[in-house]
């Protein structure tokens, strides 16, 4: 809930909204934007790098929280029983919607040994993944990706390469 937003910083195309009394500064917005751009490096044409920003075209903005956010969730188990629970989040990307980020999690990227990396990069890669529909671990890939003759072949190559690498990573 961002009804108590205190300040909105608007860039060229995206808003940064502070929730729960957090005042978003220009420096905070730049810190998020700089990290969000990292996954886009080398994705656009060399003469038009701003084209890579199209990966984020469905993002309507960024909601910054002063701490971790608590999301109310529900799921139905195999027996048909509905379970309600709270999930603590440092970030969340919503399909066709905003990216929610915990400011302390953003600040800890690269500095906190316990942090698992950049929550900004993590959530914005989800936004890229969602360009092909639901988040399934692979962004939509064009014909020509890694020499593929079609987008279907590119996706097959992605899964053949990525799945074993991810399994090795998890085992380590």
mmCIF file of C-alpha atoms in Angstrom:
data_model
loop_
_atom_site.group_PDB
_atom_site.id
_atom_site.type_symbol
_atom_site.label_atom_id
_atom_site.label_comp_id
_atom_site.label_asym_id
_atom_site.label_seq_id
_atom_site.Cartn_x
_atom_site.Cartn_y
_atom_site.Cartn_z
ATOM 1 C CA UNK A 1 0.000 0.000 0.000
ATOM 2 C CA UNK A 2 1.540 3.275 -1.083
ATOM 3 C CA UNK A 3 -1.285 5.570 -0.013
ATOM 4 C CA UNK A 4 1.088 7.194 2.443
ATOM 5 C CA UNK A 5 3.718 7.994 -0.197
ATOM 6 C CA UNK A 6 5.663 11.076 0.785
ATOM 7 C CA UNK A 7 7.548 11.971 -2.357
ATOM 8 C CA UNK A 8 7.611 10.866 -5.941
ATOM 9 C CA UNK A 9 10.736 11.268 -8.041
ATOM 10 C CA UNK A 10 9.948 11.119 -11.740
ATOM 11 C CA UNK A 11 12.670 10.414 -14.271
ATOM 12 C CA UNK A 12 12.195 10.584 -18.009
ATOM 13 C CA UNK A 13 9.714 7.710 -17.998
ATOM 14 C CA UNK A 14 9.593 6.018 -14.587
ATOM 15 C CA UNK A 15 8.395 7.092 -11.167
ATOM 16 C CA UNK A 16 10.033 6.280 -7.857
ATOM 17 C CA UNK A 17 7.433 6.331 -5.104
ATOM 18 C CA UNK A 18 8.277 6.215 -1.417
ATOM 19 C CA UNK A 19 5.916 4.085 0.676
ATOM 20 C CA UNK A 20 5.248 4.168 4.409
ATOM 21 C CA UNK A 21 6.830 7.577 4.880
ATOM 22 C CA UNK A 22 10.034 6.916 2.933
ATOM 23 C CA UNK A 23 11.217 10.036 1.156
ATOM 24 C CA UNK A 24 12.847 9.013 -2.121
ATOM 25 C CA UNK A 25 15.801 11.200 -3.052
ATOM 26 C CA UNK A 26 17.329 11.678 -6.471
ATOM 27 C CA UNK A 27 20.382 9.718 -5.249
ATOM 28 C CA UNK A 28 18.162 6.767 -4.306
ATOM 29 C CA UNK A 29 16.489 6.809 -7.730
ATOM 30 C CA UNK A 30 19.875 6.937 -9.467
ATOM 31 C CA UNK A 31 21.169 4.010 -7.360
ATOM 32 C CA UNK A 32 18.217 1.886 -8.479
ATOM 33 C CA UNK A 33 18.362 3.010 -12.111
ATOM 34 C CA UNK A 34 22.101 2.323 -12.366
ATOM 35 C CA UNK A 35 21.710 -1.233 -11.059
ATOM 36 C CA UNK A 36 18.629 -1.835 -13.232
ATOM 37 C CA UNK A 37 20.658 -0.934 -16.324
ATOM 38 C CA UNK A 38 23.374 -3.530 -15.677
ATOM 39 C CA UNK A 39 21.434 -6.516 -17.111
ATOM 40 C CA UNK A 40 20.808 -4.459 -20.260
ATOM 41 C CA UNK A 41 24.455 -3.915 -21.107
ATOM 42 C CA UNK A 42 25.243 -5.172 -24.611
ATOM 43 C CA UNK A 43 21.570 -5.939 -25.391
ATOM 44 C CA UNK A 44 20.831 -2.936 -27.566
ATOM 45 C CA UNK A 45 22.487 -1.911 -30.806
ATOM 46 C CA UNK A 46 25.863 -0.232 -30.149
ATOM 47 C CA UNK A 47 24.658 2.971 -31.819
ATOM 48 C CA UNK A 48 21.382 3.015 -29.836
ATOM 49 C CA UNK A 49 21.855 1.545 -26.342
ATOM 50 C CA UNK A 50 18.615 3.144 -25.146
ATOM 51 C CA UNK A 51 16.762 0.537 -27.254
ATOM 52 C CA UNK A 52 17.629 -2.018 -24.575
ATOM 53 C CA UNK A 53 15.351 -0.115 -22.174
ATOM 54 C CA UNK A 54 12.418 -1.650 -24.060
ATOM 55 C CA UNK A 55 12.924 -4.719 -21.858
ATOM 56 C CA UNK A 56 11.346 -2.632 -19.096
ATOM 57 C CA UNK A 57 8.555 -1.038 -21.129
ATOM 58 C CA UNK A 58 5.795 -2.638 -19.033
ATOM 59 C CA UNK A 59 7.230 -1.410 -15.739
ATOM 60 C CA UNK A 60 4.985 1.373 -14.497
ATOM 61 C CA UNK A 61 7.382 2.542 -11.815
ATOM 62 C CA UNK A 62 9.222 1.650 -8.656
ATOM 63 C CA UNK A 63 7.821 1.548 -5.149
ATOM 64 C CA UNK A 64 10.477 1.987 -2.480
ATOM 65 C CA UNK A 65 9.857 0.703 1.046
ATOM 66 C CA UNK A 66 11.805 1.821 4.137
ATOM 67 C CA UNK A 67 12.198 -1.821 5.193
ATOM 68 C CA UNK A 68 11.234 -5.283 3.992
ATOM 69 C CA UNK A 69 7.637 -5.503 2.815
ATOM 70 C CA UNK A 70 5.107 -8.025 4.034
ATOM 71 C CA UNK A 71 2.869 -9.521 1.355
ATOM 72 C CA UNK A 72 -0.297 -11.404 2.223
ATOM 73 C CA UNK A 73 -0.344 -14.631 0.229
ATOM 74 C CA UNK A 74 -2.620 -17.582 -0.261
ATOM 75 C CA UNK A 75 -2.177 -20.914 -1.939
ATOM 76 C CA UNK A 76 -4.219 -24.049 -2.294
ATOM 77 C CA UNK A 77 -2.504 -27.340 -1.464
ATOM 78 C CA UNK A 78 -2.992 -30.706 -3.185
ATOM 79 C CA UNK A 79 -5.940 -31.525 -0.900
ATOM 80 C CA UNK A 80 -7.728 -28.315 -1.856
ATOM 81 C CA UNK A 81 -7.076 -26.565 1.471
ATOM 82 C CA UNK A 82 -6.497 -22.826 1.207
ATOM 83 C CA UNK A 83 -3.510 -21.563 3.209
ATOM 84 C CA UNK A 84 -3.074 -17.878 4.107
ATOM 85 C CA UNK A 85 0.339 -16.607 5.141
ATOM 86 C CA UNK A 86 2.587 -13.550 5.181
ATOM 87 C CA UNK A 87 5.760 -13.448 3.106
ATOM 88 C CA UNK A 88 8.569 -11.010 3.921
ATOM 89 C CA UNK A 89 10.014 -9.528 0.729
ATOM 90 C CA UNK A 90 13.040 -7.433 -0.118
ATOM 91 C CA UNK A 91 11.681 -6.960 -3.624
ATOM 92 C CA UNK A 92 9.038 -8.088 -6.078
ATOM 93 C CA UNK A 93 8.462 -7.543 -9.774
ATOM 94 C CA UNK A 94 4.851 -7.516 -10.914
ATOM 95 C CA UNK A 95 3.861 -8.489 -14.437
ATOM 96 C CA UNK A 96 2.656 -5.324 -16.128
ATOM 97 C CA UNK A 97 3.132 -3.401 -12.916
ATOM 98 C CA UNK A 98 5.713 -1.796 -10.696
ATOM 99 C CA UNK A 99 8.862 -3.125 -9.117
ATOM 100 C CA UNK A 100 8.766 -3.055 -5.316
ATOM 101 C CA UNK A 101 12.103 -2.660 -3.530
ATOM 102 C CA UNK A 102 13.211 -2.487 0.080
ATOM 103 C CA UNK A 103 15.624 0.443 0.372
ATOM 104 C CA UNK A 104 17.866 -1.340 2.936
ATOM 105 C CA UNK A 105 18.145 -4.303 0.530
ATOM 106 C CA UNK A 106 19.057 -1.945 -2.321
ATOM 107 C CA UNK A 107 21.734 -0.323 -0.153
ATOM 108 C CA UNK A 108 23.275 -3.651 0.868
ATOM 109 C CA UNK A 109 23.999 -4.776 -2.710
ATOM 110 C CA UNK A 110 27.702 -5.512 -2.963
ATOM 111 C CA UNK A 111 28.441 -4.492 0.615
ATOM 112 C CA UNK A 112 26.672 -6.980 2.884
ATOM 113 C CA UNK A 113 28.293 -10.424 3.008
ATOM 114 C CA UNK A 114 24.959 -11.966 3.932
ATOM 115 C CA UNK A 115 23.170 -10.381 0.978
ATOM 116 C CA UNK A 116 22.543 -12.682 -1.943
ATOM 117 C CA UNK A 117 23.374 -10.049 -4.539
ATOM 118 C CA UNK A 118 21.481 -7.092 -5.896
ATOM 119 C CA UNK A 119 17.739 -7.148 -5.265
ATOM 120 C CA UNK A 120 17.446 -4.528 -8.018
ATOM 121 C CA UNK A 121 19.156 -6.706 -10.624
ATOM 122 C CA UNK A 122 17.187 -9.736 -9.433
ATOM 123 C CA UNK A 123 13.805 -8.016 -9.761
ATOM 124 C CA UNK A 124 14.570 -6.291 -13.051
ATOM 125 C CA UNK A 125 15.723 -9.576 -14.583
ATOM 126 C CA UNK A 126 12.293 -10.896 -13.586
ATOM 127 C CA UNK A 127 10.806 -7.980 -15.565
ATOM 128 C CA UNK A 128 12.865 -9.092 -18.574
ATOM 129 C CA UNK A 129 11.738 -12.697 -18.085
ATOM 130 C CA UNK A 130 8.080 -11.610 -17.934
ATOM 131 C CA UNK A 131 8.255 -10.062 -21.399
ATOM 132 C CA UNK A 132 7.465 -13.511 -22.771
ATOM 133 C CA UNK A 133 4.474 -13.977 -20.438
ATOM 134 C CA UNK A 134 4.770 -15.619 -17.061
ATOM 135 C CA UNK A 135 8.135 -15.750 -15.322
ATOM 136 C CA UNK A 136 9.616 -19.052 -16.484
ATOM 137 C CA UNK A 137 13.345 -18.394 -16.300
ATOM 138 C CA UNK A 138 13.863 -17.333 -19.905
ATOM 139 C CA UNK A 139 13.232 -14.003 -21.581
ATOM 140 C CA UNK A 140 11.783 -14.032 -25.092
ATOM 141 C CA UNK A 141 14.724 -14.719 -27.360
ATOM 142 C CA UNK A 142 14.951 -13.561 -30.972
ATOM 143 C CA UNK A 143 15.836 -15.533 -34.063
ATOM 144 C CA UNK A 144 19.606 -15.373 -34.368
ATOM 145 C CA UNK A 145 20.267 -15.686 -30.639
ATOM 146 C CA UNK A 146 23.398 -17.859 -30.353
ATOM 147 C CA UNK A 147 23.004 -18.719 -34.042
ATOM 148 C CA UNK A 148 19.419 -20.002 -33.706
ATOM 149 C CA UNK A 149 17.344 -20.117 -36.875
ATOM 150 C CA UNK A 150 14.111 -19.310 -34.984
ATOM 151 C CA UNK A 151 12.932 -17.950 -31.664
ATOM 152 C CA UNK A 152 11.757 -21.470 -30.735
ATOM 153 C CA UNK A 153 15.241 -22.829 -31.427
ATOM 154 C CA UNK A 154 16.724 -19.967 -29.379
ATOM 155 C CA UNK A 155 14.489 -20.875 -26.409
ATOM 156 C CA UNK A 156 15.467 -24.554 -26.703
ATOM 157 C CA UNK A 157 19.148 -23.578 -26.745
ATOM 158 C CA UNK A 158 18.607 -21.386 -23.670
ATOM 159 C CA UNK A 159 17.054 -24.234 -21.685
ATOM 160 C CA UNK A 160 19.640 -26.816 -22.823
ATOM 161 C CA UNK A 161 22.422 -24.478 -21.675
ATOM 162 C CA UNK A 162 20.873 -22.820 -18.663
ATOM 163 C CA UNK A 163 19.223 -25.777 -16.873
ATOM 164 C CA UNK A 164 22.406 -27.832 -16.350
ATOM 165 C CA UNK A 165 24.385 -24.709 -15.379
ATOM 166 C CA UNK A 166 21.736 -23.807 -12.822
ATOM 167 C CA UNK A 167 21.738 -27.336 -11.392
ATOM 168 C CA UNK A 168 25.550 -27.186 -11.003
ATOM 169 C CA UNK A 169 25.212 -23.831 -9.292
ATOM 170 C CA UNK A 170 22.601 -25.182 -6.861
ATOM 171 C CA UNK A 171 24.751 -28.212 -6.026
ATOM 172 C CA UNK A 172 27.740 -25.982 -5.254
#
